[in-house]
Coordinates of N, CA and C in Angstrom, one line a residue:
X1 N -3.7 -67.2 -18.8 CA -4.7 -68.2 -18.3 C -5.7 -68.6 -19.4
X2 N -6.0 -69.8 -19.5 CA -6.9 -70.3 -20.4 C -8.3 -70.3 -19.9
X3 N -9.3 -70.1 -20.8 CA -10.7 -70.1 -20.5 C -11.4 -71.3 -21.1
X4 N -12.5 -71.7 -20.4 CA -13.4 -72.8 -20.9 C -14.8 -72.5 -20.5
X5 N -15.7 -73.1 -21.2 CA -17.1 -72.9 -20.8 C -17.5 -74.1 -20.0
X6 N -18.3 -73.9 -19.0 CA -18.9 -74.9 -18.1 C -20.4 -74.6 -18.1
X7 N -21.2 -75.7 -18.2 CA -22.6 -75.6 -18.0 C -23.1 -76.5 -16.9
X8 N -23.7 -76.0 -15.9 CA -24.4 -76.9 -14.9 C -25.8 -77.2 -15.5
X9 N -26.0 -78.5 -15.8 CA -27.2 -78.9 -16.6 C -28.5 -78.9 -15.7
X10 N -29.7 -79.0 -16.4 CA -31.0 -78.9 -15.7 C -31.1 -80.0 -14.6
X11 N -30.5 -81.2 -14.8 CA -30.7 -82.2 -13.7 C -30.0 -81.7 -12.4
X12 N -28.9 -81.1 -12.5 CA -28.1 -80.6 -11.4 C -28.7 -79.3 -10.8
X13 N -29.2 -78.4 -11.6 CA -29.8 -77.2 -11.0 C -31.1 -77.5 -10.3
X14 N -31.8 -78.5 -10.9 CA -33.1 -78.9 -10.2 C -32.9 -79.5 -8.8
X15 N -31.7 -80.1 -8.6 CA -31.3 -80.6 -7.3 C -30.5 -79.7 -6.5
X16 N -30.4 -78.4 -6.9 CA -29.8 -77.3 -6.2 C -28.3 -77.6 -5.9
X17 N -27.6 -78.1 -6.9 CA -26.2 -78.5 -6.8 C -25.2 -77.5 -7.3
X18 N -25.7 -76.4 -7.8 CA -24.8 -75.4 -8.5 C -23.6 -75.0 -7.5
X19 N -23.9 -74.6 -6.3 CA -22.9 -74.2 -5.3 C -21.9 -75.3 -5.0
X20 N -22.4 -76.5 -4.9 CA -21.5 -77.7 -4.6 C -20.6 -77.9 -5.8
X21 N -21.2 -77.9 -7.0 CA -20.3 -78.1 -8.2 C -19.3 -77.0 -8.3
X22 N -19.7 -75.8 -8.1 CA -18.8 -74.7 -8.3 C -17.7 -74.7 -7.3
X23 N -18.0 -75.2 -6.1 CA -16.9 -75.4 -5.1 C -15.8 -76.4 -5.6
X24 N -16.2 -77.4 -6.3 CA -15.3 -78.4 -6.9 C -14.3 -77.7 -7.9
X25 N -14.9 -76.8 -8.7 CA -14.1 -76.1 -9.7 C -13.1 -75.2 -8.9
X26 N -13.6 -74.5 -8.0 CA -12.7 -73.5 -7.2 C -11.7 -74.2 -6.4
X27 N -12.0 -75.3 -5.8 CA -11.1 -76.1 -4.9 C -10.0 -76.7 -5.8
X28 N -10.2 -76.8 -7.1 CA -9.2 -77.4 -8.0 C -8.5 -76.4 -8.8
X29 N -8.6 -75.1 -8.4 CA -7.7 -74.1 -9.0 C -8.4 -73.3 -10.2
X30 N -9.7 -73.6 -10.5 CA -10.3 -72.8 -11.5 C -11.1 -71.6 -10.9
X31 N -11.1 -70.5 -11.6 CA -11.9 -69.3 -11.2 C -13.1 -69.2 -12.1
X32 N -14.2 -68.8 -11.5 CA -15.4 -68.5 -12.2 C -15.3 -67.0 -12.5
X33 N -15.2 -66.7 -13.8 CA -15.0 -65.3 -14.2 C -16.2 -64.7 -15.0
X34 N -17.2 -65.5 -15.2 CA -18.5 -65.1 -15.7 C -19.5 -66.2 -15.4
X35 N -20.8 -65.8 -15.1 CA -21.8 -66.7 -14.8 C -23.2 -66.2 -15.0
X36 N -24.1 -67.0 -15.4 CA -25.5 -66.6 -15.5 C -26.4 -67.8 -15.5
X37 N -27.5 -67.7 -14.9 CA -28.6 -68.7 -14.9 C -29.6 -68.3 -15.9
X38 N -30.0 -69.3 -16.7 CA -31.0 -69.1 -17.7 C -31.7 -70.4 -18.1
X39 N -32.7 -70.3 -18.9 CA -33.3 -71.5 -19.5 C -33.3 -71.3 -21.0
X40 N -32.6 -72.3 -21.7 CA -32.5 -72.3 -23.1 C -33.8 -72.6 -23.8
X41 N -34.1 -72.0 -24.9 CA -35.3 -72.4 -25.7 C -34.8 -73.7 -26.5
X42 N -35.7 -74.4 -27.0 CA -35.3 -75.6 -27.8 C -34.5 -75.1 -29.0
X43 N -34.8 -74.0 -29.6 CA -34.0 -73.5 -30.8 C -32.6 -73.1 -30.3
X44 N -32.5 -72.5 -29.2 CA -31.1 -72.2 -28.7 C -30.3 -73.4 -28.4
X45 N -30.9 -74.4 -27.8 CA -30.2 -75.7 -27.5 C -29.8 -76.3 -28.9
X46 N -30.7 -76.3 -29.8 CA -30.4 -76.9 -31.2 C -29.2 -76.2 -31.7
X47 N -29.1 -74.9 -31.6 CA -28.0 -74.1 -32.2 C -26.7 -74.4 -31.4
X48 N -26.8 -74.5 -30.1 CA -25.6 -74.7 -29.3 C -25.0 -76.1 -29.6
X49 N -25.9 -77.1 -29.7 CA -25.4 -78.5 -29.9 C -25.4 -78.9 -31.4
X50 N -25.4 -77.9 -32.3 CA -25.5 -78.2 -33.7 C -24.4 -79.1 -34.2
X51 N -23.3 -79.1 -33.6 CA -22.1 -79.9 -34.0 C -22.5 -81.4 -33.9
X52 N -23.5 -81.7 -33.1 CA -24.0 -83.1 -32.9 C -25.3 -83.4 -33.6
X53 N -25.7 -82.6 -34.5 CA -27.0 -82.7 -35.2 C -27.2 -84.1 -35.9
X54 N -26.1 -84.7 -36.4 CA -26.3 -86.0 -37.1 C -26.2 -87.2 -36.1
X55 N -26.1 -87.0 -34.9 CA -25.9 -88.1 -33.9 C -27.3 -88.4 -33.3
X56 N -27.4 -89.7 -33.0 CA -28.7 -90.2 -32.5 C -29.2 -89.5 -31.3
X57 N -28.4 -89.0 -30.4 CA -28.8 -88.4 -29.1 C -29.1 -86.9 -29.3
X58 N -28.9 -86.3 -30.4 CA -29.1 -84.9 -30.6 C -30.5 -84.4 -30.1
X59 N -31.5 -85.0 -30.6 CA -32.9 -84.5 -30.3 C -33.2 -84.6 -28.8
X60 N -32.8 -85.7 -28.2 CA -33.1 -85.9 -26.7 C -32.2 -84.9 -25.9
X61 N -31.0 -84.7 -26.4 CA -30.1 -83.8 -25.7 C -30.6 -82.4 -25.7
X62 N -31.1 -81.9 -26.8 CA -31.6 -80.6 -27.0 C -32.9 -80.4 -26.2
X63 N -33.7 -81.5 -26.2 CA -35.0 -81.5 -25.4 C -34.6 -81.3 -23.9
X64 N -33.7 -82.1 -23.4 CA -33.2 -82.1 -22.0 C -32.6 -80.8 -21.7
X65 N -31.7 -80.2 -22.5 CA -31.1 -79.0 -22.2 C -32.0 -77.8 -22.2
X66 N -33.1 -77.9 -22.8 CA -34.1 -76.8 -22.7 C -35.3 -77.1 -21.7
X67 N -35.1 -78.1 -21.0 CA -36.2 -78.6 -20.0 C -36.2 -77.9 -18.7
X68 N -35.1 -77.1 -18.4 CA -35.1 -76.5 -17.1 C -33.9 -75.5 -17.1
X69 N -33.7 -74.9 -15.9 CA -32.6 -73.9 -15.8 C -31.2 -74.5 -15.9
X70 N -30.3 -73.8 -16.5 CA -28.9 -74.1 -16.5 C -28.1 -73.0 -15.9
X71 N -26.9 -73.2 -15.5 CA -25.9 -72.2 -15.1 C -24.8 -72.3 -16.1
X72 N -24.7 -71.2 -17.0 CA -23.6 -71.1 -17.9 C -22.5 -70.3 -17.3
X73 N -21.2 -70.7 -17.4 CA -20.2 -70.0 -16.8 C -18.9 -70.1 -17.5
X74 N -18.0 -69.2 -17.3 CA -16.7 -69.2 -17.9 C -15.7 -69.5 -16.7
X75 N -14.9 -70.5 -16.9 CA -13.9 -70.9 -15.9 C -12.5 -70.5 -16.5
X76 N -11.6 -70.0 -15.6 CA -10.3 -69.6 -16.0 C -9.3 -70.3 -15.1
X77 N -8.2 -70.6 -15.8 CA -7.1 -71.2 -15.0 C -6.0 -71.8 -15.9
X78 N -5.0 -72.3 -15.4 CA -3.9 -72.9 -16.2 C -4.5 -74.2 -16.8
X79 N -4.4 -74.3 -18.1 CA -4.9 -75.5 -18.8 C -6.3 -75.8 -18.4
X80 N -7.2 -74.8 -18.4 CA -8.6 -74.8 -17.9 C -9.4 -75.9 -18.6
X81 N -9.2 -76.1 -19.9 CA -10.1 -77.0 -20.6 C -9.8 -78.4 -20.1
X82 N -8.6 -78.8 -20.0 CA -8.2 -80.2 -19.5 C -8.5 -80.3 -18.1
X83 N -8.2 -79.3 -17.3 CA -8.5 -79.4 -15.8 C -10.0 -79.5 -15.6
X84 N -10.8 -78.8 -16.3 CA -12.3 -78.9 -16.2 C -12.8 -80.3 -16.5
X85 N -12.3 -80.8 -17.6 CA -12.7 -82.2 -18.0 C -12.3 -83.2 -17.0
X86 N -11.1 -83.1 -16.4 CA -10.7 -84.0 -15.3 C -11.7 -83.9 -14.1
X87 N -12.0 -82.7 -13.7 CA -12.9 -82.5 -12.6 C -14.3 -83.0 -12.9
X88 N -14.8 -82.9 -14.1 CA -16.1 -83.4 -14.5 C -16.1 -84.9 -14.5
X89 N -15.1 -85.5 -15.1 CA -15.1 -87.0 -15.2 C -15.7 -87.4 -16.6
X90 N -15.7 -88.7 -16.8 CA -16.2 -89.3 -18.1 C -17.6 -88.9 -18.3
X91 N -18.0 -88.8 -19.6 CA -19.4 -88.5 -19.9 C -20.4 -89.4 -19.2
X92 N -20.1 -90.7 -19.3 CA -21.0 -91.7 -18.6 C -20.6 -91.7 -17.1
X93 N -21.5 -91.3 -16.2 CA -21.1 -91.3 -14.8 C -20.7 -92.7 -14.3
X94 N -21.2 -93.8 -14.9 CA -20.7 -95.1 -14.5 C -19.3 -95.4 -14.8
X95 N -18.7 -94.7 -15.7 CA -17.3 -94.8 -16.1 C -16.4 -93.7 -15.5
X96 N -17.0 -92.8 -14.9 CA -16.2 -91.6 -14.3 C -15.4 -92.1 -13.1
X97 N -14.3 -91.4 -12.9 CA -13.5 -91.7 -11.7 C -14.2 -91.3 -10.4
X98 N -13.9 -92.0 -9.4 CA -14.5 -91.6 -8.1 C -14.0 -90.2 -7.7
X99 N -15.0 -89.4 -7.2 CA -14.6 -88.0 -6.8 C -14.9 -87.0 -7.9
X100 N -15.2 -87.4 -9.1 CA -15.5 -86.5 -10.1 C -17.0 -86.0 -10.0
X101 N -17.3 -84.9 -10.6 CA -18.7 -84.4 -10.6 C -19.7 -85.3 -11.2
X102 N -19.3 -85.9 -12.4 CA -20.3 -86.8 -13.0 C -20.5 -88.1 -12.2
X103 N -19.4 -88.6 -11.6 CA -19.6 -89.8 -10.8 C -20.5 -89.5 -9.6
X104 N -20.2 -88.4 -9.0 CA -20.9 -88.1 -7.7 C -22.4 -87.5 -7.9
X105 N -22.6 -86.8 -9.1 CA -23.9 -86.2 -9.2 C -24.7 -86.6 -10.5
X106 N -24.0 -87.2 -11.5 CA -24.6 -87.6 -12.7 C -25.6 -88.8 -12.5
X107 N -26.7 -88.7 -13.2 CA -27.8 -89.7 -13.1 C -27.7 -90.7 -14.3
X108 N -27.2 -90.2 -15.4 CA -27.1 -91.1 -16.6 C -26.2 -90.4 -17.6
X109 N -25.9 -91.1 -18.7 CA -25.0 -90.5 -19.7 C -25.5 -89.1 -20.2
X110 N -26.8 -88.9 -20.3 CA -27.3 -87.6 -20.7 C -27.5 -86.7 -19.6
X111 N -28.0 -87.2 -18.5 CA -28.3 -86.4 -17.3 C -27.1 -86.5 -16.4
X112 N -26.0 -85.9 -16.9 CA -24.7 -86.1 -16.2 C -24.2 -84.8 -15.5
X113 N -25.1 -84.0 -15.2 CA -24.8 -82.8 -14.3 C -24.1 -81.6 -15.0
X114 N -23.1 -81.9 -15.8 CA -22.3 -80.7 -16.3 C -21.9 -81.0 -17.8
X115 N -21.6 -79.8 -18.4 CA -21.0 -79.8 -19.8 C -19.8 -79.0 -19.7
X116 N -18.7 -79.4 -20.4 CA -17.5 -78.6 -20.5 C -17.0 -78.7 -21.9
X117 N -16.4 -77.6 -22.4 CA -15.7 -77.5 -23.7 C -14.7 -78.6 -23.8
X118 N -14.6 -79.2 -25.0 CA -13.6 -80.3 -25.2 C -12.3 -79.8 -25.9
X119 N -12.2 -78.5 -26.2 CA -10.9 -78.0 -26.8 C -10.9 -76.5 -26.6
X120 N -9.7 -75.9 -26.7 CA -9.6 -74.5 -26.6 C -10.4 -73.8 -27.7
X121 N -10.4 -74.3 -28.9 CA -11.1 -73.7 -30.0 C -12.6 -73.7 -29.7
X122 N -13.1 -74.9 -29.3 CA -14.6 -75.0 -29.0 C -14.9 -74.1 -27.8
X123 N -14.0 -74.0 -26.9 CA -14.3 -73.1 -25.7 C -14.6 -71.7 -26.2
X124 N -13.8 -71.2 -27.1 CA -14.0 -69.8 -27.6 C -15.3 -69.7 -28.2
X125 N -15.7 -70.6 -29.0 CA -17.0 -70.6 -29.7 C -18.2 -70.7 -28.7
X126 N -18.0 -71.6 -27.8 CA -19.1 -71.8 -26.8 C -19.2 -70.7 -25.8
X127 N -18.1 -70.1 -25.4 CA -18.2 -68.9 -24.5 C -18.9 -67.8 -25.2
X128 N -18.6 -67.5 -26.5 CA -19.2 -66.5 -27.3 C -20.7 -66.7 -27.5
X129 N -21.1 -67.9 -27.4 CA -22.6 -68.2 -27.6 C -23.3 -67.6 -26.4
X130 N -22.8 -67.7 -25.2 CA -23.4 -67.3 -24.0 C -23.1 -65.9 -23.4
X131 N -21.8 -65.4 -23.7 CA -21.3 -64.2 -23.1 C -20.7 -63.2 -24.1
X132 N -20.9 -62.0 -23.8 CA -20.2 -60.9 -24.5 C -18.9 -60.6 -23.7
X133 N -18.0 -60.0 -24.4 CA -16.7 -59.7 -23.7 C -16.9 -58.8 -22.4
X134 N -17.9 -58.0 -22.4 CA -18.2 -57.2 -21.2 C -18.6 -58.0 -20.0
X135 N -19.1 -59.2 -20.2 CA -19.6 -60.0 -19.1 C -18.5 -60.9 -18.4
X136 N -17.3 -60.9 -19.0 CA -16.3 -61.8 -18.6 C -15.3 -60.9 -17.7
X137 N -15.1 -61.3 -16.5 CA -14.2 -60.6 -15.6 C -12.9 -61.3 -15.4
X138 N -11.9 -60.8 -16.0 CA -10.6 -61.5 -16.0 C -9.8 -61.2 -14.8

């Protein structure tokens, strides 16, 4: 089974949508095998999104991601990276398919409710950022 990182972002946790979002993952065949609620510091957000540091949205993204609580979790399932990205929908909620998380709960391209790893390699790095091996229940 493949693993991927999922983050329920501050806009969604502020609206108490974590359970609803997690139901979407589970109903579509993904298992939550690790989970924690936390608030990133600005420095932690900067480190996590370092791959985007040269992009115009980097500072506002890091500010937003450290503005409130998030739920970081590891999802497991067959082709979990791709499956998660399908369930989330396009980054811009306006372009996301009907029935996806971002279409239903996203407020803008930045406040789009969820983050998900974009490749198996990035999933490994992102999971290690938030979780030790002892915290992941397979």
